[in-house]
Short mmCIF file of C-alpha atoms and ligand atoms in Angstrom, two decimals:
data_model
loop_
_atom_site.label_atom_id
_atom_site.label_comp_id
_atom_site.label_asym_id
_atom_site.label_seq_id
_atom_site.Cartn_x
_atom_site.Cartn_y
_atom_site.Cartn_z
CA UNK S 1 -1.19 6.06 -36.17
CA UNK S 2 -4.80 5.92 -34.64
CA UNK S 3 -5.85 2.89 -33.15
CA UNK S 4 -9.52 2.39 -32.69
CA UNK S 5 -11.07 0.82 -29.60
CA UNK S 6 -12.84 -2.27 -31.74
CA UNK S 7 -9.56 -2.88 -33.30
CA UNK S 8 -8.01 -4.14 -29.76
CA UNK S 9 -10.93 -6.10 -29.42
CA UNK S 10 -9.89 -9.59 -29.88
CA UNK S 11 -12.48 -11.75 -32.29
CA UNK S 12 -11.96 -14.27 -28.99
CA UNK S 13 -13.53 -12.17 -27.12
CA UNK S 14 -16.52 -11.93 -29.20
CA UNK S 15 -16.94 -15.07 -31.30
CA UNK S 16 -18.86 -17.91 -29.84
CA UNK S 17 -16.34 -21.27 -28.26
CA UNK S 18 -17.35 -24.36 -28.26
CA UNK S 19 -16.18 -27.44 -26.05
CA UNK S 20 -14.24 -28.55 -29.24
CA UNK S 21 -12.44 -25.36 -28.82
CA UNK S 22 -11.02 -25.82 -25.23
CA UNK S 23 -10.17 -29.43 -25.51
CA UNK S 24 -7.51 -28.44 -27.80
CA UNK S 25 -5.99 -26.37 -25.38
CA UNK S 26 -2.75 -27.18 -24.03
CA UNK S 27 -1.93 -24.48 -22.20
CA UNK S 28 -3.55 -21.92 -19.99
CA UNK S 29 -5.68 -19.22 -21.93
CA UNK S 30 -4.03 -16.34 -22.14
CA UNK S 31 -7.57 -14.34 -21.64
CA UNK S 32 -11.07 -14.89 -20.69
CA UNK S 33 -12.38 -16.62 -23.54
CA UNK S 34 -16.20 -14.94 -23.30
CA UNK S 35 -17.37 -12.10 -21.39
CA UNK S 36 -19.16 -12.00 -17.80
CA UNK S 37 -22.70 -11.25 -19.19
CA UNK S 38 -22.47 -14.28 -21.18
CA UNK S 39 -23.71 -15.99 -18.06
CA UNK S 40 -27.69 -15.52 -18.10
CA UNK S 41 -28.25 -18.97 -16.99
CA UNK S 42 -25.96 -19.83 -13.53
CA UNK S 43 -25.46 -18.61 -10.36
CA UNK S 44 -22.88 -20.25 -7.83
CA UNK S 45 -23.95 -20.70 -4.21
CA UNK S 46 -21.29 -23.06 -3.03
CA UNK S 47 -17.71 -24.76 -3.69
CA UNK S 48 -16.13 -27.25 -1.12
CA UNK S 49 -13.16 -29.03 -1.31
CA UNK S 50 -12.84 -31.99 1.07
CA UNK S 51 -10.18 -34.49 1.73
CA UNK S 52 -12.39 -37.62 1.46
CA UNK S 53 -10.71 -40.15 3.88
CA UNK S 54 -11.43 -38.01 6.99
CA UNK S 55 -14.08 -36.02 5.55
CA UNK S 56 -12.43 -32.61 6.31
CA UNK S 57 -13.50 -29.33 4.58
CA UNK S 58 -10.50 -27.73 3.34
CA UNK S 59 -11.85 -24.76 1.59
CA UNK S 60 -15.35 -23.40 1.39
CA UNK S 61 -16.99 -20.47 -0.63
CA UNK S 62 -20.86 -19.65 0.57
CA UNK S 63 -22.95 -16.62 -1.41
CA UNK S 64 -24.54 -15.63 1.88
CA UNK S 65 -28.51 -16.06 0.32
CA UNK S 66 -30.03 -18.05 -1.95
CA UNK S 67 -32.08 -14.97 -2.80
CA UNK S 68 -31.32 -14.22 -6.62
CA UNK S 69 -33.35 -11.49 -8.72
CA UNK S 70 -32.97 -13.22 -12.35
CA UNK S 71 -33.66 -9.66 -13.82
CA UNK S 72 -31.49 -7.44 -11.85
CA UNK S 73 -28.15 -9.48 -11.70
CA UNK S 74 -24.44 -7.42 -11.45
CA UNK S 75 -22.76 -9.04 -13.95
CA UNK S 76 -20.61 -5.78 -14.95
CA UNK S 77 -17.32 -7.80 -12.40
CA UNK S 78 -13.75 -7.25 -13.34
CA UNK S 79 -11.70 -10.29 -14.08
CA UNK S 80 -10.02 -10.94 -11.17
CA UNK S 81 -13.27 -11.74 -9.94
CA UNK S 82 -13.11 -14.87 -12.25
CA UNK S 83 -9.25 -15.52 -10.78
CA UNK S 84 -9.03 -17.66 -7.30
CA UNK S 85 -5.59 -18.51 -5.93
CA UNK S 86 -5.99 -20.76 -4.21
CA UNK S 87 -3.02 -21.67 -1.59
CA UNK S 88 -3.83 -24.99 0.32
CA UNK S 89 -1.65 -27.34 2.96
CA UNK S 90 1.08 -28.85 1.51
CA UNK S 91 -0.40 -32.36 3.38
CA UNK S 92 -3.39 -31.78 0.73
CA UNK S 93 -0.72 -33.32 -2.06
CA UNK S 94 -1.40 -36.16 -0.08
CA UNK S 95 -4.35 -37.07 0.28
CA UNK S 96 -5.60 -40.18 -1.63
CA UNK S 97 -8.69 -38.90 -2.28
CA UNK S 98 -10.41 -35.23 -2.72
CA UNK S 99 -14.16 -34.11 -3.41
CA UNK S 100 -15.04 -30.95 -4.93
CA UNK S 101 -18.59 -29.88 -5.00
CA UNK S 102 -20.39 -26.98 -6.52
CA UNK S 103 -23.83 -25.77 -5.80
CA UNK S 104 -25.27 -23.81 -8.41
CA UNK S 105 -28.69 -22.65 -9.26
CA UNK S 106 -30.51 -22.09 -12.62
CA UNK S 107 -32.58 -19.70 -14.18
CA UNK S 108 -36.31 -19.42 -14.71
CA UNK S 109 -35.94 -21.05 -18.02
CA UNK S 110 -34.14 -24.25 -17.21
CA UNK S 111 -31.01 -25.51 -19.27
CA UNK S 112 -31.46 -27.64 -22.36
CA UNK S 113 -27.85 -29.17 -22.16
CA UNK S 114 -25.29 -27.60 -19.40
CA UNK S 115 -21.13 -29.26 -19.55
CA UNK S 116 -18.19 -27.78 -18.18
CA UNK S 117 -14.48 -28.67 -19.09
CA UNK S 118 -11.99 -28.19 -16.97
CA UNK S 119 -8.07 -27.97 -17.62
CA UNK S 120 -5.31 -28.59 -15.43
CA UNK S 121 -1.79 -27.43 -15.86
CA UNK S 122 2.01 -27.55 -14.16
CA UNK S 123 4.31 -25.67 -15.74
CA UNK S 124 2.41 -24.64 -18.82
CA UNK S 125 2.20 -28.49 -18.87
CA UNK S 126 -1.76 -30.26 -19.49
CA UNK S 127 -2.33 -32.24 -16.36
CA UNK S 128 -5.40 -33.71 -16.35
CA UNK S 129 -8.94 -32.62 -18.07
CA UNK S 130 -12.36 -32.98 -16.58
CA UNK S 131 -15.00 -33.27 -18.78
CA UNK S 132 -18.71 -33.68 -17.48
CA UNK S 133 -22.07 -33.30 -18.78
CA UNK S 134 -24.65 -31.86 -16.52
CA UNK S 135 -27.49 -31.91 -19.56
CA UNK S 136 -30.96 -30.74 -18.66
CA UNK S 137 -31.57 -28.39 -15.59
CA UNK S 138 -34.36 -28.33 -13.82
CA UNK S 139 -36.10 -24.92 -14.25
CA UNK S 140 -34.94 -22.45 -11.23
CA UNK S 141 -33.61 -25.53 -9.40
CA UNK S 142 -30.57 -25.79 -7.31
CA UNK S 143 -28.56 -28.50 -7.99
CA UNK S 144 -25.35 -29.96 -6.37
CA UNK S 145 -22.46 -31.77 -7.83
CA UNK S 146 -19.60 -33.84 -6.48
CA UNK S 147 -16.53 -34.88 -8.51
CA UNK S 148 -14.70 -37.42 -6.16
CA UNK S 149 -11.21 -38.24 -7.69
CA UNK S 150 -8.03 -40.59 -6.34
CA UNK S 151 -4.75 -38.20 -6.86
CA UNK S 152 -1.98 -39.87 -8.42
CA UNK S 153 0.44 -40.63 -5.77
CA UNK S 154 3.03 -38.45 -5.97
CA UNK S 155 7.03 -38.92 -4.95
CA UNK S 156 8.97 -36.80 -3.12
CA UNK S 157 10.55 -34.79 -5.84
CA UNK S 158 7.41 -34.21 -7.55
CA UNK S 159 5.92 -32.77 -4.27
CA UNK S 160 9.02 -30.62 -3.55
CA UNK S 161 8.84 -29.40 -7.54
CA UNK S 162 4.83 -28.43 -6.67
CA UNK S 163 5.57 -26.53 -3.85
CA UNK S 164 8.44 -24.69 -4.72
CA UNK S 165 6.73 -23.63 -8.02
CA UNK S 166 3.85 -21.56 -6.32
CA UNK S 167 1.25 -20.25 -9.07
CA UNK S 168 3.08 -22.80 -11.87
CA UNK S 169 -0.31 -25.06 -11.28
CA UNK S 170 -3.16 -23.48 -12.93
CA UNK S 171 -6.81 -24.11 -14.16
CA UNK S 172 -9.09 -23.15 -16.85
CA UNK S 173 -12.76 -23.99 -16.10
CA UNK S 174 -15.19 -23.48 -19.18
CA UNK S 175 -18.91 -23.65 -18.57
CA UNK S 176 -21.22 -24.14 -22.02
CA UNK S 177 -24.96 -24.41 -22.25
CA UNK S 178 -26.26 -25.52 -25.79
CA UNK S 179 -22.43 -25.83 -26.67
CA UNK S 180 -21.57 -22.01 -26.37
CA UNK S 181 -19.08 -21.12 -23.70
CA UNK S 182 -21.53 -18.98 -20.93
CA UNK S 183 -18.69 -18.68 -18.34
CA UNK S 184 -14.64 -18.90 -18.19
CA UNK S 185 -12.80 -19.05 -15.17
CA UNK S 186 -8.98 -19.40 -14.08
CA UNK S 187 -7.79 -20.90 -10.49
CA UNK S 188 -3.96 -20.73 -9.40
CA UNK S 189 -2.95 -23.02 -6.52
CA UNK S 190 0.18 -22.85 -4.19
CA UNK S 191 0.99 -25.16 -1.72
CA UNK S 192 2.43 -24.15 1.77
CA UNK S 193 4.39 -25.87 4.54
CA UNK I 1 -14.26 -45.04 1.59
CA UNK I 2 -17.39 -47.60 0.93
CA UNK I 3 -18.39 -46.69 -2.36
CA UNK I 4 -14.73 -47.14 -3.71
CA UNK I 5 -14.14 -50.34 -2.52
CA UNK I 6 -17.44 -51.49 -4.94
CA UNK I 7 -16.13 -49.23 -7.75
CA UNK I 8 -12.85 -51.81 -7.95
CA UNK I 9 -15.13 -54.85 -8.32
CA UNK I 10 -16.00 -53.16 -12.24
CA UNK I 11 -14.03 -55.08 -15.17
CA UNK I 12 -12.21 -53.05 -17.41
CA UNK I 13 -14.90 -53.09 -19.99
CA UNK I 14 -17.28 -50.94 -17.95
CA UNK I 15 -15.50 -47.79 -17.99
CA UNK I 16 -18.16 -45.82 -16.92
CA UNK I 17 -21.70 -46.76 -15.25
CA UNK I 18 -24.68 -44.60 -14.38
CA UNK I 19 -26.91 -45.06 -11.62
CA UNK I 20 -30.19 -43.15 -11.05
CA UNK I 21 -31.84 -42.65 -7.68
CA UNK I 22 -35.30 -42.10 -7.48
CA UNK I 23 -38.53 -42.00 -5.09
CA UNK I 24 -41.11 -40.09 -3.32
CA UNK I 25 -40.49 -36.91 -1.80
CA UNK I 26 -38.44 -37.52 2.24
CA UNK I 27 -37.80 -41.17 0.91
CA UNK I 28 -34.15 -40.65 1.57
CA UNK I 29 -32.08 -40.87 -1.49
CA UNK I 30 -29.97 -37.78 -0.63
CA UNK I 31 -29.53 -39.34 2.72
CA UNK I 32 -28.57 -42.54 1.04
CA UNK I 33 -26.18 -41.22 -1.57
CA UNK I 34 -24.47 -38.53 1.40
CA UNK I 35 -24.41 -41.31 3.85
CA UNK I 36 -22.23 -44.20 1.33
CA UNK I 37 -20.22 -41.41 0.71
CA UNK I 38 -19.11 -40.60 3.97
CA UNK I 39 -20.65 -37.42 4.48
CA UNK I 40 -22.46 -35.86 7.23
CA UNK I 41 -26.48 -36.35 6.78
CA UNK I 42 -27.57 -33.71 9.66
CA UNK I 43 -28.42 -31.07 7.67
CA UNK I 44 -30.09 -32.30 4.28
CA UNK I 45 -33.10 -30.37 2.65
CA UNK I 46 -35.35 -31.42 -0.45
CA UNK I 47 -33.84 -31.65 -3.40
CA UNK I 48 -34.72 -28.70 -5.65
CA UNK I 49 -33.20 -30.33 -8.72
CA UNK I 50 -30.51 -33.20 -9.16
CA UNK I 51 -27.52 -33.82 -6.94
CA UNK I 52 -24.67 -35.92 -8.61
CA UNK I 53 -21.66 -37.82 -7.19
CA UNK I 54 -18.87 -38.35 -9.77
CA UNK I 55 -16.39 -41.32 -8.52
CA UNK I 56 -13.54 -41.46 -10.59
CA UNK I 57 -11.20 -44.50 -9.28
CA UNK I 58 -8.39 -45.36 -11.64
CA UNK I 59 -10.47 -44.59 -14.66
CA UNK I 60 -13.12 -46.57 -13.59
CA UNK I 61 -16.28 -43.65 -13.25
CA UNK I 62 -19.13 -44.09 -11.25
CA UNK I 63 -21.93 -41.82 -12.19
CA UNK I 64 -24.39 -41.73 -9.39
CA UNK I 65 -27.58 -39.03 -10.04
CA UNK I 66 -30.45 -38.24 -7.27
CA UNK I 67 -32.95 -36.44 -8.81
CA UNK I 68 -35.80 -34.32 -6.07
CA UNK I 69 -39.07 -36.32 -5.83
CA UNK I 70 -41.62 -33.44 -5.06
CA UNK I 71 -44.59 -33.85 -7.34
CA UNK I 72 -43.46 -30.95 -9.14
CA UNK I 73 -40.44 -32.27 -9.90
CA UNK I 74 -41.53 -35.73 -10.74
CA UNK I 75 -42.15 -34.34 -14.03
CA UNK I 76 -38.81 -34.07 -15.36
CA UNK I 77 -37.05 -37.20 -14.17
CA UNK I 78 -37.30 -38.66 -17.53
CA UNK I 79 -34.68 -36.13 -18.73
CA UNK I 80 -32.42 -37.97 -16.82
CA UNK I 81 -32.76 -41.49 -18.13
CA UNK I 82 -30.41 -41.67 -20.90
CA UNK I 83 -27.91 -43.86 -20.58
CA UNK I 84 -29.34 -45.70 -17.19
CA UNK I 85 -27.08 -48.75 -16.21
CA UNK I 86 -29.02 -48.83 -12.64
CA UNK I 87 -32.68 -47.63 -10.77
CA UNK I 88 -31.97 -47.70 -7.00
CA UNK I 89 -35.95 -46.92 -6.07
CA UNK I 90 -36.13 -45.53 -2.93
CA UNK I 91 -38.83 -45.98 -0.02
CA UNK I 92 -39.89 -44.75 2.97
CA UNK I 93 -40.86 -48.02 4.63
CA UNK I 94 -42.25 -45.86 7.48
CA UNK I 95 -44.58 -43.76 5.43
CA UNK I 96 -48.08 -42.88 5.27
CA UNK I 97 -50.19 -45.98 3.68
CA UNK I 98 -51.87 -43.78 1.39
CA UNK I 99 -48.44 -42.94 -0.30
CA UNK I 100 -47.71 -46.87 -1.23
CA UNK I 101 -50.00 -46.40 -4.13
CA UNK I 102 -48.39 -43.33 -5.27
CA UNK I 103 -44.81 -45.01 -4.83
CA UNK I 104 -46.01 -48.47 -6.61
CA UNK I 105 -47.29 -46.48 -9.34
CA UNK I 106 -44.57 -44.12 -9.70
CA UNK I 107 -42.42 -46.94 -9.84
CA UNK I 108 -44.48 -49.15 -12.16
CA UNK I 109 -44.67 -46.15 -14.56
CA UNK I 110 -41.00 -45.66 -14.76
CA UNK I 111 -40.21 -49.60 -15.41
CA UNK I 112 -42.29 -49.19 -18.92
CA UNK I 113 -39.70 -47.04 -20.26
CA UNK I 114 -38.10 -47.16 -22.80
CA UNK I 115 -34.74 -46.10 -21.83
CA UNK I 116 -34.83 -47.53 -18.99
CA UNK I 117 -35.15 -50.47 -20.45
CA UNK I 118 -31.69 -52.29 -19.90
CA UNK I 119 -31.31 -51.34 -16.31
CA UNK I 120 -31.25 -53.38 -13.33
CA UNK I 121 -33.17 -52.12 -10.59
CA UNK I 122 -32.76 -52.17 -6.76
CA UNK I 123 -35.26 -51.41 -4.09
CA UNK I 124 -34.15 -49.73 -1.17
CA UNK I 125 -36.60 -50.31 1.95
CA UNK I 126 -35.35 -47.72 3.85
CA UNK I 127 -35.67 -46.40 7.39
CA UNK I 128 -34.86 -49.49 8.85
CA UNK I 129 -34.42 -48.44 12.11
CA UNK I 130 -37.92 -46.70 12.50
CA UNK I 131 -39.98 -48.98 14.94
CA UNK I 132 -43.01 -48.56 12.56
CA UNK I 133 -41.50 -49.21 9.34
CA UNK I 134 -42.43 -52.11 7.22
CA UNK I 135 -40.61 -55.18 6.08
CA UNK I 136 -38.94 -55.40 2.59
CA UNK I 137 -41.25 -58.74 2.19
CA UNK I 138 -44.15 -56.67 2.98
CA UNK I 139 -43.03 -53.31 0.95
CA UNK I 140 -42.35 -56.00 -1.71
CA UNK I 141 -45.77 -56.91 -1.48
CA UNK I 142 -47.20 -53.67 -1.71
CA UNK I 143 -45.49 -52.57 -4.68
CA UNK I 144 -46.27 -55.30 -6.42
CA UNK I 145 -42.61 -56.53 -7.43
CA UNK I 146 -43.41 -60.18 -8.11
CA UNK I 147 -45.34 -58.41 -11.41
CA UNK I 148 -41.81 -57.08 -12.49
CA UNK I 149 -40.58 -59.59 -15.19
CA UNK I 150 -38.74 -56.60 -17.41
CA UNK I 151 -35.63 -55.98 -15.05
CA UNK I 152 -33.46 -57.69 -13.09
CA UNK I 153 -34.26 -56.62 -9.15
CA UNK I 154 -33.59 -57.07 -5.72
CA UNK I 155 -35.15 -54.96 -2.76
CA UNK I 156 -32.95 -54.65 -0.03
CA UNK I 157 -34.05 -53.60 3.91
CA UNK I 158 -31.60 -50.28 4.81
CA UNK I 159 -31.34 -47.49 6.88
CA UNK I 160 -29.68 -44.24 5.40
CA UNK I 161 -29.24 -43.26 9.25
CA UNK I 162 -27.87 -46.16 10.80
CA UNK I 163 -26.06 -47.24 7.46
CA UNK I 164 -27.34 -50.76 7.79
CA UNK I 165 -27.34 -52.58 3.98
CA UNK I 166 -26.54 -49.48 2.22
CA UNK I 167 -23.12 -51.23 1.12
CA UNK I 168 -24.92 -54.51 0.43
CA UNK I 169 -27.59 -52.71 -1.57
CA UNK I 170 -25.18 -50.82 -4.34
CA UNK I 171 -22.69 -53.73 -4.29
CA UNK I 172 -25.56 -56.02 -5.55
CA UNK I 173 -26.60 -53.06 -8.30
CA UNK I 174 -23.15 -52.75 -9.48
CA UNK I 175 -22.15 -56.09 -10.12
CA UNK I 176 -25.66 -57.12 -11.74
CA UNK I 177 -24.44 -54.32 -13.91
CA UNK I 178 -21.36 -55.66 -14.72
CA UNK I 179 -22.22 -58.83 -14.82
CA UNK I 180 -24.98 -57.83 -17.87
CA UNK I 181 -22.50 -55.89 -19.85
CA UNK I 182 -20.15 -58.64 -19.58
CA UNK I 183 -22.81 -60.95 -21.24
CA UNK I 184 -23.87 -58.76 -24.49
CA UNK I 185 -20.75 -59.14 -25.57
N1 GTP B 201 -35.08 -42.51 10.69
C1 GTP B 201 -34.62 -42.37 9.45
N2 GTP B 201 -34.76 -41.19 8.82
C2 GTP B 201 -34.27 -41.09 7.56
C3 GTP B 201 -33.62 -42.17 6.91
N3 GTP B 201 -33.25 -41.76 5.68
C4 GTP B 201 -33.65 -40.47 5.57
N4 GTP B 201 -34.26 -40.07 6.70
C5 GTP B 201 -34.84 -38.73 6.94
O1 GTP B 201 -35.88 -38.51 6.02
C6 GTP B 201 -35.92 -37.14 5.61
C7 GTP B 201 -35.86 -37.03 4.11
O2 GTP B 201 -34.58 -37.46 3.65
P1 GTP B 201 -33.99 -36.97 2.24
O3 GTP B 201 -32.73 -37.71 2.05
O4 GTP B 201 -33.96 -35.51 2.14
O5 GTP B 201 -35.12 -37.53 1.26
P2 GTP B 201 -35.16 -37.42 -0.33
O6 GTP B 201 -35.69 -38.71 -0.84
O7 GTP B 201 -33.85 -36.99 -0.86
O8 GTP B 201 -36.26 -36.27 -0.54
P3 GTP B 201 -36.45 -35.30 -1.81
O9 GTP B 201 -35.15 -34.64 -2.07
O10 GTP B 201 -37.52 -34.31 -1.44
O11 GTP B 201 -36.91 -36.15 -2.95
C8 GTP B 201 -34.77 -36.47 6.33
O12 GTP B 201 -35.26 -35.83 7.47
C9 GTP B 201 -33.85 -37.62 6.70
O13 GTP B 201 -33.11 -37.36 7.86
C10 GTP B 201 -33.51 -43.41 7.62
O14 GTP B 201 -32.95 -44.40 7.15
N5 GTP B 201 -34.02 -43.45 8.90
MG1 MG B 202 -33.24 -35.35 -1.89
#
């Protein structure tokens, strides 16, 4: 039997998801739900993560310029490049209070209506969802957002369980302008003693 | 952290509030918002676009947008209206006369909006701690606030530097906030 390639293609991969879509989700995707040149609008510059009560940086991604050729962007990656793992101090299951912040800029046309969802799970297990809507961006602006959050406090156990189940806590974030997903990455997180 | 401790003064019924800072150009509204949040304020640049702080405290959300006050950007600030629950209006108090016009206008212009209709409005005088900066009575003066019978306001002397009445100033937003929402219904 002859498989053709566009049989393997999966109509995921090619039909358009909406937010709708990924808030039904509850589990992690088991593939990148559009592809990399979906993404004619955003650029990252910058992600931070900072424990909030002492104001410490605890990880921190830079793109080294600000420089960005609209026309001529490599957007031919593989997809690890949309996989972090992350592996952070166990002390950071801690801490009362964490910022993340993402600098991103936008393309010469501006955004009509930008949101991104993001899904947290343990164990194959929905965590927690983030849902925030950017809506209009600025044409070729940079813009900067912080998501400040109190952690649950966590006992013991529950901190034990975390770190002894490295890569069991994973992410899906989904990034939609006009309500089409433009961008779909995946985070894993371990925590070390 | 500062900001928190206001967030915890919301009633349950105001799950989630939006604040919009806006000015001139160098007022200091990045400062400001970087500053109440604990941040370090050494290295800020104009704002090319918006910059957003998201508090999220026990379900209560605090929605807190500066948008970049550059002429060129001035334009689009109305895209960010919707849903307004506060104006924090910053100043330089230690600017250029000529500018006061442009800021009373600017702010004059913004208060016959629509959308912004329902929101309660705080003046920051900031820069406080610049030896030629002016009062909040006399910033008050020139910006005409007396005029201002469509929102609840209050300017408020700060400096984004020194910290001085930053606290005081969003404290006095967010429960005039509250308070309002707790009346309509
Ligand atoms: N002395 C003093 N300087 C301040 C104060 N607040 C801000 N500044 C300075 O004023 C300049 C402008 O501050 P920003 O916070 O970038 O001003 P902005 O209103 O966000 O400006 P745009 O983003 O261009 O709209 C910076 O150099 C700050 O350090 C203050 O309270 N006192
Ligand atoms: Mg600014």
């Amino acid at each position: 039997m002859t498989v053709t390639p566009s049989a393997k293609t999966s109509p995921a991969a090619t039909a358009s998801v909406s937010p709708d879509d990924v808030l039904k989700h509850d589990r992690p995707t088991e593939k990148f739900l559009c592809p990399i040149n979906a993404n004619a609008f955003i650029e990252f510059l910058e992600f931070r993560i900072r424990d909030v009560d002492t104001n410490q940086v605890m990880f921190e991604v830079k793109r080294p310029s600000y420089e960005i050729d609209w026309n001529a962007r490599d957007l031919s990656g593989s997809d690890e490049l949309r996989t972090i793992n992350y592996t952070f101090p166990a002390a950071f299951l801690k801490y009362k209070a964490v910022g993340t912040t993402l600098v991103f800029a936008v393309c010469p046309a501006g955004i009509s209506n930008f949101r991104m969802i993001e899904r947290h799970y343990f164990k194959g297990k929905l965590m927690k969802s983030f849902d925030f809507t950017f809506g209009f961006c600025i044409p070729g602006s940079v813009n900067t957002w912080e998501s400040v959050y109190t952690m649950p406090p966590l006992d013991p156990k529950q901190i034990e369980e975390m770190i002894e189940s490295p890569d069991q806590t994973l992410s899906d974030s989904f990034y939609f302008v006009d309500d089409t997903l433009i961008m779909h990455n995946k985070a894993s997180y371990r925590y070390a003693t | 952290m500062g900001l928190l401790t206001v967030l915890k003064k919301l009633k349950q019924k105001e799950k989630e509030i939006r604040i919009l800072i806006l000015g001139l150009d160098n007022a200091g509204k990045t400062t400001i918002l970087k500053r109440i949040n604990g941040e370090d304020i050494s290295t800020i640049s104009p704002t090319l676009g918006f910059n957003i702080k998201t508090l999220d405290y026990n379900g209560y959300k605090l929605n807190i947008w500066d948008v970049g006050g550059q002429k060129s950007i001035r334009s689009y600030w109305r895209n960010y209206f919707e849903q307004t629950d506060g104006l924090v209006w910053v100043v330089d108090s230690a600017d250029r006369p000529d500018r006061f016009a442009d800021c009373k206008a600017e702010l004059h212009s913004l208060l016959t909006e629509e959308r912004l209709a329902g929101a309660s409005l705080l003046i920051f005088a900031n820069k406080q701690d610049l030896p030629g900066a002016l009062s909040s009575e006399e910033i008050a003066k020139l910006l005409d606030l007396k005029a201002i019978q469509t929102h609840h306001w209050q300017i408020v002397g700060c400096s984004a530097v020194t910290g001085d009445n930053l606290l005081t100033g969003m404290d006095w937003v967010v429960t005039d906030i509250s308070k309002r929402i707790y009346m309509l219904d």
